[in-house]
mmCIF file of C-alpha atoms and ligand atoms in Angstrom:
data_model
loop_
_atom_site.group_PDB
_atom_site.id
_atom_site.type_symbol
_atom_site.label_atom_id
_atom_site.label_comp_id
_atom_site.label_asym_id
_atom_site.label_seq_id
_atom_site.Cartn_x
_atom_site.Cartn_y
_atom_site.Cartn_z
ATOM 1 C CA MET D 1 0.664 23.783 -39.583
ATOM 2 C CA THR D 2 2.343 22.792 -42.803
ATOM 3 C CA GLY D 3 3.968 19.704 -44.193
ATOM 4 C CA ASN D 4 7.284 21.514 -44.585
ATOM 5 C CA ARG D 5 10.078 20.411 -42.365
ATOM 6 C CA PRO D 6 11.344 23.149 -40.040
ATOM 7 C CA ALA D 7 14.640 24.647 -41.163
ATOM 8 C CA VAL D 8 16.704 24.123 -38.024
ATOM 9 C CA ARG D 9 17.457 20.879 -36.240
ATOM 10 C CA PRO D 10 18.568 20.709 -32.601
ATOM 11 C CA ALA D 11 22.377 20.541 -32.539
ATOM 12 C CA ARG D 12 22.159 17.760 -29.963
ATOM 13 C CA PRO D 13 18.994 15.677 -30.328
ATOM 14 C CA PHE D 14 19.445 14.038 -26.911
ATOM 15 C CA PHE D 15 16.310 14.417 -24.790
ATOM 16 C CA SER D 16 16.239 11.037 -23.030
ATOM 17 C CA SER D 17 15.081 10.854 -19.411
ATOM 18 C CA GLY D 18 17.929 8.528 -18.547
ATOM 19 C CA PRO D 19 20.665 8.004 -19.324
ATOM 20 C CA CYS D 20 20.423 11.723 -19.976
ATOM 21 C CA ALA D 21 22.327 13.910 -22.435
ATOM 22 C CA LYS D 22 26.028 14.329 -21.777
ATOM 23 C CA ARG D 23 27.092 17.823 -20.749
ATOM 24 C CA PRO D 24 27.696 20.342 -23.546
ATOM 25 C CA GLY D 25 31.134 19.791 -25.069
ATOM 26 C CA TRP D 26 31.577 16.276 -23.700
ATOM 27 C CA THR D 27 33.836 13.902 -25.622
ATOM 28 C CA LEU D 28 35.479 10.626 -24.683
ATOM 29 C CA GLN D 29 38.629 12.611 -23.958
ATOM 30 C CA ALA D 30 36.964 13.718 -20.732
ATOM 31 C CA LEU D 31 37.812 10.231 -19.469
ATOM 32 C CA ASN D 32 41.520 10.319 -20.319
ATOM 33 C CA ASP D 33 42.567 10.598 -16.699
ATOM 34 C CA ALA D 34 40.530 7.584 -15.549
ATOM 35 C CA CYS D 35 42.252 5.318 -13.078
ATOM 36 C CA LEU D 36 42.020 2.176 -15.205
ATOM 37 C CA GLY D 37 43.685 -1.176 -14.700
ATOM 38 C CA ARG D 38 44.301 -0.291 -11.079
ATOM 39 C CA SER D 39 42.651 -1.284 -7.866
ATOM 40 C CA HIS D 40 39.874 0.993 -6.707
ATOM 41 C CA ARG D 41 41.543 0.664 -3.327
ATOM 42 C CA SER D 42 44.862 1.981 -4.683
ATOM 43 C CA LYS D 43 45.866 5.448 -3.516
ATOM 44 C CA PRO D 44 44.849 7.221 -6.746
ATOM 45 C CA GLY D 45 41.703 5.095 -7.106
ATOM 46 C CA LYS D 46 40.513 5.851 -3.627
ATOM 47 C CA ALA D 47 41.407 9.509 -3.995
ATOM 48 C CA LYS D 48 39.096 9.755 -6.993
ATOM 49 C CA LEU D 49 36.240 8.074 -5.135
ATOM 50 C CA LYS D 50 36.759 10.464 -2.243
ATOM 51 C CA ASP D 51 36.909 13.416 -4.633
ATOM 52 C CA ALA D 52 33.535 12.392 -6.115
ATOM 53 C CA ILE D 53 32.020 12.353 -2.634
ATOM 54 C CA GLY D 54 33.548 15.740 -1.767
ATOM 55 C CA ARG D 55 32.421 17.436 -4.971
ATOM 56 C CA THR D 56 28.936 15.925 -4.602
ATOM 57 C CA ARG D 57 28.756 17.442 -1.115
ATOM 58 C CA SER D 58 29.910 20.831 -2.259
ATOM 59 C CA VAL D 59 27.769 21.101 -5.421
ATOM 60 C CA LEU D 60 24.605 19.862 -3.701
ATOM 61 C CA GLY D 61 25.262 21.651 -0.414
ATOM 62 C CA VAL D 62 24.925 18.465 1.607
ATOM 63 C CA PRO D 63 25.378 19.223 5.339
ATOM 64 C CA LYS D 64 28.722 18.250 6.865
ATOM 65 C CA ASP D 65 27.190 15.727 9.216
ATOM 66 C CA TYR D 66 25.408 13.796 6.450
ATOM 67 C CA ARG D 67 27.228 10.735 5.044
ATOM 68 C CA ILE D 68 27.560 10.278 1.276
ATOM 69 C CA GLY D 69 28.266 6.831 -0.137
ATOM 70 C CA ILE D 70 28.844 5.434 -3.633
ATOM 71 C CA VAL D 71 26.920 2.190 -3.943
ATOM 72 C CA ALA D 72 26.121 -0.582 -6.406
ATOM 73 C CA GLY D 73 23.046 -0.818 -8.577
ATOM 74 C CA SER D 74 22.497 2.798 -9.581
ATOM 75 C CA ASP D 75 19.586 4.622 -7.927
ATOM 76 C CA THR D 76 17.599 1.409 -7.504
ATOM 77 C CA GLY D 77 20.490 -0.089 -5.563
ATOM 78 C CA ALA D 78 20.719 2.957 -3.322
ATOM 79 C CA VAL D 79 16.974 3.086 -2.613
ATOM 80 C CA GLU D 80 16.707 -0.636 -1.901
ATOM 81 C CA MET D 81 19.786 -0.547 0.313
ATOM 82 C CA ALA D 82 17.990 2.096 2.381
ATOM 83 C CA LEU D 83 14.615 0.328 2.432
ATOM 84 C CA TRP D 84 16.098 -3.036 3.386
ATOM 85 C CA SER D 85 18.366 -1.561 6.048
ATOM 86 C CA LEU D 86 16.094 0.992 7.697
ATOM 87 C CA LEU D 87 12.475 -0.094 7.442
ATOM 88 C CA GLY D 88 10.679 -2.216 9.980
ATOM 89 C CA PRO D 89 10.682 -0.557 13.381
ATOM 90 C CA LYS D 90 8.104 2.086 12.497
ATOM 91 C CA PRO D 91 4.908 2.159 10.452
ATOM 92 C CA ILE D 92 5.442 3.460 6.931
ATOM 93 C CA ASP D 93 3.784 5.903 4.567
ATOM 94 C CA VAL D 94 4.777 5.272 0.998
ATOM 95 C CA LEU D 95 3.736 7.727 -1.677
ATOM 96 C CA ALA D 96 3.149 6.798 -5.307
ATOM 97 C CA TRP D 97 1.963 8.910 -8.197
ATOM 98 C CA GLU D 98 3.770 7.202 -11.041
ATOM 99 C CA SER D 99 5.759 4.129 -11.935
ATOM 100 C CA PHE D 100 8.900 4.453 -9.785
ATOM 101 C CA GLY D 101 6.855 5.242 -6.683
ATOM 102 C CA GLU D 102 4.896 2.059 -7.425
ATOM 103 C CA ASP D 103 8.199 0.156 -7.397
ATOM 104 C CA TRP D 104 8.905 1.305 -3.862
ATOM 105 C CA VAL D 105 5.319 0.392 -2.861
ATOM 106 C CA THR D 106 6.019 -3.109 -4.160
ATOM 107 C CA ASP D 107 9.264 -3.275 -2.195
ATOM 108 C CA CYS D 108 7.624 -2.183 1.066
ATOM 109 C CA ALA D 109 4.346 -4.065 0.835
ATOM 110 C CA LYS D 110 5.103 -7.149 -1.240
ATOM 111 C CA GLN D 111 8.824 -7.840 -0.960
ATOM 112 C CA LEU D 112 9.582 -6.746 2.587
ATOM 113 C CA LYS D 113 5.949 -7.508 3.525
ATOM 114 C CA LEU D 114 5.865 -4.661 6.011
ATOM 115 C CA LYS D 115 2.392 -4.956 7.484
ATOM 116 C CA ASP D 116 1.951 -1.425 8.686
ATOM 117 C CA THR D 117 2.473 0.157 5.281
ATOM 118 C CA ARG D 118 0.024 2.845 4.251
ATOM 119 C CA ILE D 119 0.008 3.559 0.545
ATOM 120 C CA ILE D 120 -0.897 7.110 -0.421
ATOM 121 C CA LYS D 121 -1.509 7.318 -4.139
ATOM 122 C CA ALA D 122 -2.477 9.686 -6.905
ATOM 123 C CA ALA D 123 -3.102 9.217 -10.602
ATOM 124 C CA TYR D 124 -0.641 10.229 -13.326
ATOM 125 C CA GLY D 125 -0.490 14.010 -13.516
ATOM 126 C CA GLU D 126 -1.512 14.504 -9.889
ATOM 127 C CA LEU D 127 0.333 14.620 -6.587
ATOM 128 C CA PRO D 128 -1.094 12.779 -3.564
ATOM 129 C CA ASP D 129 -2.269 14.855 -0.614
ATOM 130 C CA LEU D 130 1.083 15.298 1.128
ATOM 131 C CA LYS D 131 -0.655 16.436 4.322
ATOM 132 C CA GLN D 132 -1.940 12.905 4.777
ATOM 133 C CA THR D 133 1.556 11.792 5.704
ATOM 134 C CA ASP D 134 2.312 11.306 9.365
ATOM 135 C CA SER D 135 5.637 12.404 10.839
ATOM 136 C CA ALA D 136 5.439 9.608 13.415
ATOM 137 C CA ARG D 137 5.894 7.164 10.523
ATOM 138 C CA ASP D 138 8.724 6.589 8.064
ATOM 139 C CA ILE D 139 7.902 8.265 4.759
ATOM 140 C CA VAL D 140 9.132 6.859 1.436
ATOM 141 C CA PHE D 141 8.684 9.117 -1.575
ATOM 142 C CA LEU D 142 10.140 10.510 -4.797
ATOM 143 C CA TRP D 143 11.107 14.149 -5.116
ATOM 144 C CA ASN D 144 10.371 14.072 -8.838
ATOM 145 C CA GLY D 145 8.187 11.501 -10.554
ATOM 146 C CA THR D 146 10.201 10.890 -13.693
ATOM 147 C CA THR D 147 7.426 9.123 -15.566
ATOM 148 C CA SER D 148 4.692 11.702 -14.944
ATOM 149 C CA GLY D 149 6.694 14.909 -14.676
ATOM 150 C CA VAL D 150 5.118 15.690 -11.307
ATOM 151 C CA ARG D 151 7.357 16.793 -8.443
ATOM 152 C CA VAL D 152 6.753 17.775 -4.862
ATOM 153 C CA PRO D 153 6.821 21.587 -4.783
ATOM 154 C CA ASN D 154 8.794 21.830 -1.526
ATOM 155 C CA GLY D 155 9.437 20.114 1.793
ATOM 156 C CA ASP D 156 7.087 22.229 3.904
ATOM 157 C CA TRP D 157 4.850 19.202 4.512
ATOM 158 C CA ILE D 158 7.669 17.370 6.312
ATOM 159 C CA ALA D 159 7.897 18.061 10.040
ATOM 160 C CA ASP D 160 11.228 19.337 11.344
ATOM 161 C CA ALA D 161 10.673 17.464 14.593
ATOM 162 C CA ARG D 162 9.682 14.095 13.191
ATOM 163 C CA GLU D 163 9.855 10.648 14.731
ATOM 164 C CA GLY D 164 10.021 8.757 11.471
ATOM 165 C CA LEU D 165 12.648 8.914 8.762
ATOM 166 C CA THR D 166 12.080 10.464 5.359
ATOM 167 C CA ILE D 167 13.519 8.355 2.542
ATOM 168 C CA CYS D 168 13.602 10.318 -0.694
ATOM 169 C CA ASP D 169 14.390 8.935 -4.140
ATOM 170 C CA ALA D 170 15.705 12.101 -5.765
ATOM 171 C CA THR D 171 17.297 10.662 -8.862
ATOM 172 C CA SER D 172 15.649 13.022 -11.342
ATOM 173 C CA ALA D 173 15.658 15.931 -8.874
ATOM 174 C CA ALA D 174 19.190 16.136 -7.474
ATOM 175 C CA PHE D 175 21.218 18.762 -9.393
ATOM 176 C CA ALA D 176 18.013 20.339 -10.771
ATOM 177 C CA MET D 177 15.863 21.191 -7.765
ATOM 178 C CA ASP D 178 16.475 22.509 -4.267
ATOM 179 C CA LEU D 179 16.463 19.680 -1.759
ATOM 180 C CA PRO D 180 15.782 20.803 1.835
ATOM 181 C CA TRP D 181 18.390 18.641 3.518
ATOM 182 C CA THR D 182 17.163 19.055 7.089
ATOM 183 C CA LYS D 183 13.815 17.564 6.025
ATOM 184 C CA LEU D 184 15.439 14.544 4.379
ATOM 185 C CA ASP D 185 17.039 11.590 6.158
ATOM 186 C CA VAL D 186 17.900 9.520 3.116
ATOM 187 C CA VAL D 187 18.456 10.901 -0.372
ATOM 188 C CA THR D 188 19.401 8.777 -3.360
ATOM 189 C CA PHE D 189 20.229 9.395 -6.990
ATOM 190 C CA SER D 190 22.120 7.828 -9.864
ATOM 191 C CA TRP D 191 25.006 9.043 -11.987
ATOM 192 C CA GLN D 192 23.125 8.440 -15.226
ATOM 193 C CA LYS D 193 20.490 11.060 -14.543
ATOM 194 C CA VAL D 194 20.589 14.853 -14.198
ATOM 195 C CA LEU D 195 24.333 15.353 -14.780
ATOM 196 C CA GLY D 196 24.363 12.953 -17.717
ATOM 197 C CA GLY D 197 26.851 10.507 -16.225
ATOM 198 C CA GLU D 198 27.123 6.829 -17.013
ATOM 199 C CA GLY D 199 24.782 4.159 -15.698
ATOM 200 C CA ALA D 200 26.512 2.243 -12.933
ATOM 201 C CA HIS D 201 26.443 3.587 -9.464
ATOM 202 C CA GLY D 202 24.049 5.138 -7.039
ATOM 203 C CA MET D 203 24.594 7.744 -4.353
ATOM 204 C CA LEU D 204 23.215 7.164 -0.896
ATOM 205 C CA ILE D 205 23.093 10.159 1.435
ATOM 206 C CA LEU D 206 22.259 9.617 5.102
ATOM 207 C CA SER D 207 21.336 12.068 7.835
ATOM 208 C CA PRO D 208 22.616 11.518 11.389
ATOM 209 C CA ARG D 209 19.131 10.236 12.279
ATOM 210 C CA ALA D 210 19.320 7.645 9.515
ATOM 211 C CA VAL D 211 22.716 6.554 10.821
ATOM 212 C CA ALA D 212 21.285 6.300 14.344
ATOM 213 C CA ARG D 213 18.552 4.004 12.987
ATOM 214 C CA LEU D 214 21.152 1.864 11.207
ATOM 215 C CA GLU D 215 23.153 1.496 14.397
ATOM 216 C CA SER D 216 20.186 0.715 16.628
ATOM 217 C CA TYR D 217 18.118 -1.581 14.438
ATOM 218 C CA ASN D 218 18.916 -4.974 13.047
ATOM 219 C CA PRO D 219 16.377 -6.062 10.415
ATOM 220 C CA PRO D 220 14.998 -9.571 10.804
ATOM 221 C CA TRP D 221 15.561 -10.504 7.154
ATOM 222 C CA PRO D 222 18.782 -11.599 5.438
ATOM 223 C CA MET D 223 20.925 -8.716 4.186
ATOM 224 C CA PRO D 224 22.871 -9.101 0.924
ATOM 225 C CA LYS D 225 26.510 -8.068 1.174
ATOM 226 C CA THR D 226 25.973 -5.115 -1.199
ATOM 227 C CA PHE D 227 23.406 -3.697 1.261
ATOM 228 C CA ARG D 228 25.422 -4.123 4.467
ATOM 229 C CA MET D 229 26.349 -0.769 5.981
ATOM 230 C CA THR D 230 27.039 -1.776 9.577
ATOM 231 C CA LYS D 231 29.362 -4.156 11.335
ATOM 232 C CA ASP D 232 28.752 -5.188 14.938
ATOM 233 C CA GLY D 233 26.124 -2.487 15.275
ATOM 234 C CA LYS D 234 28.403 0.342 14.051
ATOM 235 C CA LEU D 235 28.295 2.158 10.746
ATOM 236 C CA VAL D 236 31.114 1.144 8.403
ATOM 237 C CA GLU D 237 32.420 4.691 7.955
ATOM 238 C CA GLY D 238 34.782 3.710 5.152
ATOM 239 C CA ILE D 239 31.833 3.251 2.764
ATOM 240 C CA PHE D 240 31.228 6.987 3.080
ATOM 241 C CA GLU D 241 34.857 7.868 2.472
ATOM 242 C CA GLY D 242 35.264 6.094 -0.836
ATOM 243 C CA GLU D 243 35.804 2.518 0.308
ATOM 244 C CA THR D 244 32.998 1.072 -1.768
ATOM 245 C CA ILE D 245 31.494 -2.235 -0.633
ATOM 246 C CA ASN D 246 32.367 -3.865 -3.951
ATOM 247 C CA THR D 247 34.169 -2.884 -7.142
ATOM 248 C CA PRO D 248 32.984 0.280 -8.888
ATOM 249 C CA SER D 249 33.546 1.247 -12.531
ATOM 250 C CA MET D 250 36.500 3.611 -12.522
ATOM 251 C CA LEU D 251 35.540 4.724 -16.025
ATOM 252 C CA ALA D 252 32.025 5.687 -14.922
ATOM 253 C CA LEU D 253 33.604 7.345 -11.891
ATOM 254 C CA GLU D 254 35.837 9.489 -14.094
ATOM 255 C CA ASP D 255 32.789 10.516 -16.057
ATOM 256 C CA TYR D 256 30.881 11.414 -12.894
ATOM 257 C CA LEU D 257 33.840 13.533 -11.797
ATOM 258 C CA ASP D 258 33.788 15.249 -15.182
ATOM 259 C CA THR D 259 30.091 16.083 -14.767
ATOM 260 C CA LEU D 260 30.708 17.548 -11.321
ATOM 261 C CA LYS D 261 33.612 19.678 -12.561
ATOM 262 C CA TRP D 262 31.411 20.969 -15.368
ATOM 263 C CA ALA D 263 28.667 21.767 -12.843
ATOM 264 C CA GLU D 264 31.202 23.795 -10.853
ATOM 265 C CA THR D 265 32.101 25.845 -13.940
ATOM 266 C CA ILE D 266 28.509 26.893 -14.576
ATOM 267 C CA GLY D 267 27.841 28.129 -11.059
ATOM 268 C CA GLY D 268 27.167 24.868 -9.200
ATOM 269 C CA LEU D 269 23.659 24.032 -8.108
ATOM 270 C CA ARG D 270 22.292 27.535 -8.835
ATOM 271 C CA GLY D 271 23.638 27.323 -12.387
ATOM 272 C CA LEU D 272 22.238 23.836 -12.883
ATOM 273 C CA ILE D 273 18.798 24.814 -11.608
ATOM 274 C CA ALA D 274 18.792 27.960 -13.762
ATOM 275 C CA ARG D 275 19.529 25.915 -16.890
ATOM 276 C CA ALA D 276 16.760 23.386 -16.114
ATOM 277 C CA ASP D 277 14.292 26.178 -15.326
ATOM 278 C CA ARG D 278 15.151 27.960 -18.558
ATOM 279 C CA ASN D 279 14.642 24.713 -20.469
ATOM 280 C CA LEU D 280 11.258 24.176 -18.848
ATOM 281 C CA SER D 281 10.230 27.717 -19.705
ATOM 282 C CA VAL D 282 11.004 27.134 -23.399
ATOM 283 C CA LEU D 283 8.575 24.228 -23.394
ATOM 284 C CA ALA D 284 6.065 26.049 -21.184
ATOM 285 C CA ASN D 285 5.951 28.991 -23.604
ATOM 286 C CA TRP D 286 5.406 26.622 -26.485
ATOM 287 C CA VAL D 287 2.679 24.691 -24.616
ATOM 288 C CA LYS D 288 0.930 27.982 -23.862
ATOM 289 C CA ARG D 289 0.678 28.899 -27.522
ATOM 290 C CA THR D 290 0.002 25.361 -28.822
ATOM 291 C CA SER D 291 -3.488 23.946 -28.603
ATOM 292 C CA TRP D 292 -2.681 20.306 -29.346
ATOM 293 C CA VAL D 293 -0.449 19.789 -26.338
ATOM 294 C CA ASP D 294 -0.597 20.233 -22.555
ATOM 295 C CA PHE D 295 1.408 19.308 -19.486
ATOM 296 C CA LEU D 296 0.522 15.990 -17.885
ATOM 297 C CA ALA D 297 1.165 17.669 -14.514
ATOM 298 C CA ARG D 298 -2.074 19.484 -13.791
ATOM 299 C CA ASP D 299 -0.839 21.905 -11.129
ATOM 300 C CA PRO D 300 1.898 24.264 -12.422
ATOM 301 C CA ALA D 301 3.536 24.226 -8.962
ATOM 302 C CA THR D 302 4.238 20.519 -9.385
ATOM 303 C CA ARG D 303 5.646 20.644 -12.930
ATOM 304 C CA SER D 304 9.045 19.066 -13.251
ATOM 305 C CA ASN D 305 11.938 21.035 -14.719
ATOM 306 C CA THR D 306 13.673 17.789 -15.709
ATOM 307 C CA SER D 307 11.289 15.092 -16.938
ATOM 308 C CA VAL D 308 8.711 17.189 -18.732
ATOM 309 C CA CYS D 309 5.752 14.969 -19.590
ATOM 310 C CA LEU D 310 3.260 16.162 -22.156
ATOM 311 C CA LYS D 311 -0.175 14.929 -23.062
ATOM 312 C CA ILE D 312 -1.881 15.415 -26.387
ATOM 313 C CA ALA D 313 -5.007 17.493 -25.989
ATOM 314 C CA ASP D 314 -6.181 17.671 -29.589
ATOM 315 C CA PRO D 315 -9.809 16.438 -29.977
ATOM 316 C CA TRP D 316 -8.729 14.168 -32.847
ATOM 317 C CA PHE D 317 -6.318 12.431 -30.472
ATOM 318 C CA THR D 318 -8.518 12.298 -27.374
ATOM 319 C CA ALA D 319 -11.305 10.688 -29.429
ATOM 320 C CA LEU D 320 -9.013 7.758 -30.305
ATOM 321 C CA ALA D 321 -9.211 4.457 -28.404
ATOM 322 C CA PRO D 322 -6.390 4.027 -25.825
ATOM 323 C CA ASP D 323 -4.360 1.685 -28.074
ATOM 324 C CA ALA D 324 -4.641 4.067 -31.001
ATOM 325 C CA GLN D 325 -3.591 6.969 -28.759
ATOM 326 C CA ALA D 326 -0.500 5.062 -27.674
ATOM 327 C CA ALA D 327 0.299 4.205 -31.289
ATOM 328 C CA ALA D 328 -0.124 7.814 -32.430
ATOM 329 C CA ALA D 329 2.057 9.214 -29.636
ATOM 330 C CA SER D 330 4.756 6.690 -30.348
ATOM 331 C CA LYS D 331 4.569 7.523 -34.075
ATOM 332 C CA ILE D 332 5.319 11.166 -33.260
ATOM 333 C CA ALA D 333 8.347 10.116 -31.249
ATOM 334 C CA SER D 334 9.619 7.679 -33.870
ATOM 335 C CA LEU D 335 9.139 10.161 -36.690
ATOM 336 C CA LEU D 336 11.322 12.654 -34.842
ATOM 337 C CA GLU D 337 13.871 9.979 -34.075
ATOM 338 C CA LYS D 338 14.004 9.046 -37.767
ATOM 339 C CA GLU D 339 14.550 12.707 -38.648
ATOM 340 C CA GLY D 340 17.387 12.816 -36.108
ATOM 341 C CA VAL D 341 15.852 15.763 -34.281
ATOM 342 C CA ALA D 342 14.779 14.126 -31.020
ATOM 343 C CA LEU D 343 15.870 10.824 -29.548
ATOM 344 C CA ASP D 344 13.973 8.892 -26.868
ATOM 345 C CA ILE D 345 11.055 11.259 -26.287
ATOM 346 C CA GLY D 346 8.277 8.669 -26.165
ATOM 347 C CA GLY D 347 6.292 8.769 -22.910
ATOM 348 C CA TYR D 348 7.006 6.070 -20.344
ATOM 349 C CA ARG D 349 5.305 2.800 -21.220
ATOM 350 C CA ALA D 350 3.077 2.778 -18.118
ATOM 351 C CA ALA D 351 2.157 6.478 -18.356
ATOM 352 C CA PRO D 352 -0.766 7.922 -20.323
ATOM 353 C CA PRO D 353 0.219 8.176 -24.022
ATOM 354 C CA GLY D 354 2.241 11.288 -24.718
ATOM 355 C CA LEU D 355 5.765 12.627 -24.934
ATOM 356 C CA ARG D 356 8.513 13.089 -22.376
ATOM 357 C CA ILE D 357 11.229 15.623 -23.028
ATOM 358 C CA TRP D 358 14.203 15.881 -20.714
ATOM 359 C CA CYS D 359 14.992 19.426 -19.634
ATOM 360 C CA GLY D 360 17.832 18.893 -17.142
ATOM 361 C CA ALA D 361 20.906 21.104 -17.150
ATOM 362 C CA THR D 362 22.890 19.122 -19.716
ATOM 363 C CA VAL D 363 20.309 20.024 -22.385
ATOM 364 C CA ASP D 364 20.770 23.387 -24.144
ATOM 365 C CA SER D 365 17.717 25.647 -24.283
ATOM 366 C CA SER D 366 18.573 26.536 -27.893
ATOM 367 C CA ASP D 367 18.005 22.873 -28.781
ATOM 368 C CA LEU D 368 14.570 22.950 -27.172
ATOM 369 C CA GLU D 369 13.802 26.131 -29.137
ATOM 370 C CA SER D 370 14.723 24.261 -32.303
ATOM 371 C CA LEU D 371 12.749 21.220 -31.251
ATOM 372 C CA THR D 372 9.316 22.790 -30.741
ATOM 373 C CA PRO D 373 8.591 23.507 -34.450
ATOM 374 C CA TRP D 374 9.534 19.908 -35.132
ATOM 375 C CA LEU D 375 7.042 18.711 -32.516
ATOM 376 C CA ASP D 376 4.326 20.694 -34.298
ATOM 377 C CA TRP D 377 5.474 19.269 -37.610
ATOM 378 C CA ALA D 378 5.483 15.656 -36.383
ATOM 379 C CA PHE D 379 2.087 16.019 -34.737
ATOM 380 C CA ALA D 380 0.608 17.380 -37.984
ATOM 381 C CA GLN D 381 2.176 14.545 -39.964
ATOM 382 C CA VAL D 382 0.664 11.890 -37.714
ATOM 383 C CA LYS D 383 -2.727 13.587 -37.423
ATOM 384 C CA ASN D 384 -2.997 13.985 -41.178
ATOM 385 C CA GLY D 385 -1.898 10.411 -41.755
HETATM 386 C C1 PLP S 1 12.540 8.413 -9.834
HETATM 387 C C2 PLP S 1 13.366 7.256 -10.297
HETATM 388 N N1 PLP S 1 13.666 6.284 -9.444
HETATM 389 C C3 PLP S 1 14.435 5.234 -9.807
HETATM 390 C C4 PLP S 1 14.903 5.117 -11.092
HETATM 391 C C5 PLP S 1 15.764 3.963 -11.452
HETATM 392 O O1 PLP S 1 17.051 4.456 -11.615
HETATM 393 P P1 PLP S 1 18.295 3.554 -11.957
HETATM 394 O O2 PLP S 1 17.992 2.894 -13.258
HETATM 395 O O3 PLP S 1 19.405 4.535 -12.024
HETATM 396 O O4 PLP S 1 18.431 2.570 -10.860
HETATM 397 C C6 PLP S 1 14.633 6.102 -12.017
HETATM 398 C C7 PLP S 1 15.104 5.992 -13.405
HETATM 399 O O5 PLP S 1 14.674 6.663 -14.319
HETATM 400 C C8 PLP S 1 13.833 7.199 -11.615
HETATM 401 O O6 PLP S 1 13.567 8.183 -12.477
#
């Protein structure tokens, strides 16, 4: 390891885990056709909202009988809309192995105060024992833990014939991983994540069983207007046809449409997954040959192909006190930011000190190839003071 700067910089230094890199070739001109200064309930406005729902269905392969809605409050809004509307009639298993899972634990146990909530946890880098979940209960979980880089490997642990609902926050998984729709009753994600859209809206996808719950259960707590999906015990179908509950950003919508059209040009979901997998393999090859770094995700089967979280395994680093470790990891990230080679790659604040490098489809593998020598360079700089 030398003090010389590597020769090549990534062409696009955008490796943030959200908002994520824009798609290759994106410019503001992609938004030229936005329906601005018009009502979102106008004919062209509504057509665009409907188009976004249709393209989402086709790219993700969402079954015909699942509803897809555009909702307020990004992924958080979509998840909380589901939790507030559906939970209560059944006991709940909520899984947490990193920070966002902990948020949903807080919602279930502390905010909604659902007494029969069982919390199934694991430490950063690990996945909880999925077999502990009970299909008689509602199950709340993340497909991909964005802050630890640990994902569920598949849906085999979810019973086909289940009594409870499965509520899956898939914001850093959708468009990068296969989601087994028949195992999932609620799926949520945000525009700002894997396709590199703008922060604004969330997507809420409901199975027929989730809709049946909505129509048969009236929660005992007050329901904010932005969460209300039923009227007189019937689903408000318009929400799932582009009639949003409140006003969406038509500019963010145009951008989401642009991301979906790009996804279609690269082979849809298969193309998106292939790009994320290739990106992960660039980092995996580098990790294999680099002694100072390792994946935070212990089991290779659970390693994320989007939010790749890395820990620093060098004995110099592991001998440091926790505060000094955090400072050293953040120095690596800020050094690379200053050099303009990698933006926003510091690990999540609540995660063990390390780095987090986004590998979703909007990132080019050539940029990750260019990045790895810089990671070695920055580590050496910080280690050698
Ligand atoms: C798994 C997960 N859930 C929820 C969120 C919150 O998403 P948003 O800010 O889009 O509401 C994020 C954001 O990174 C996430 O990764």
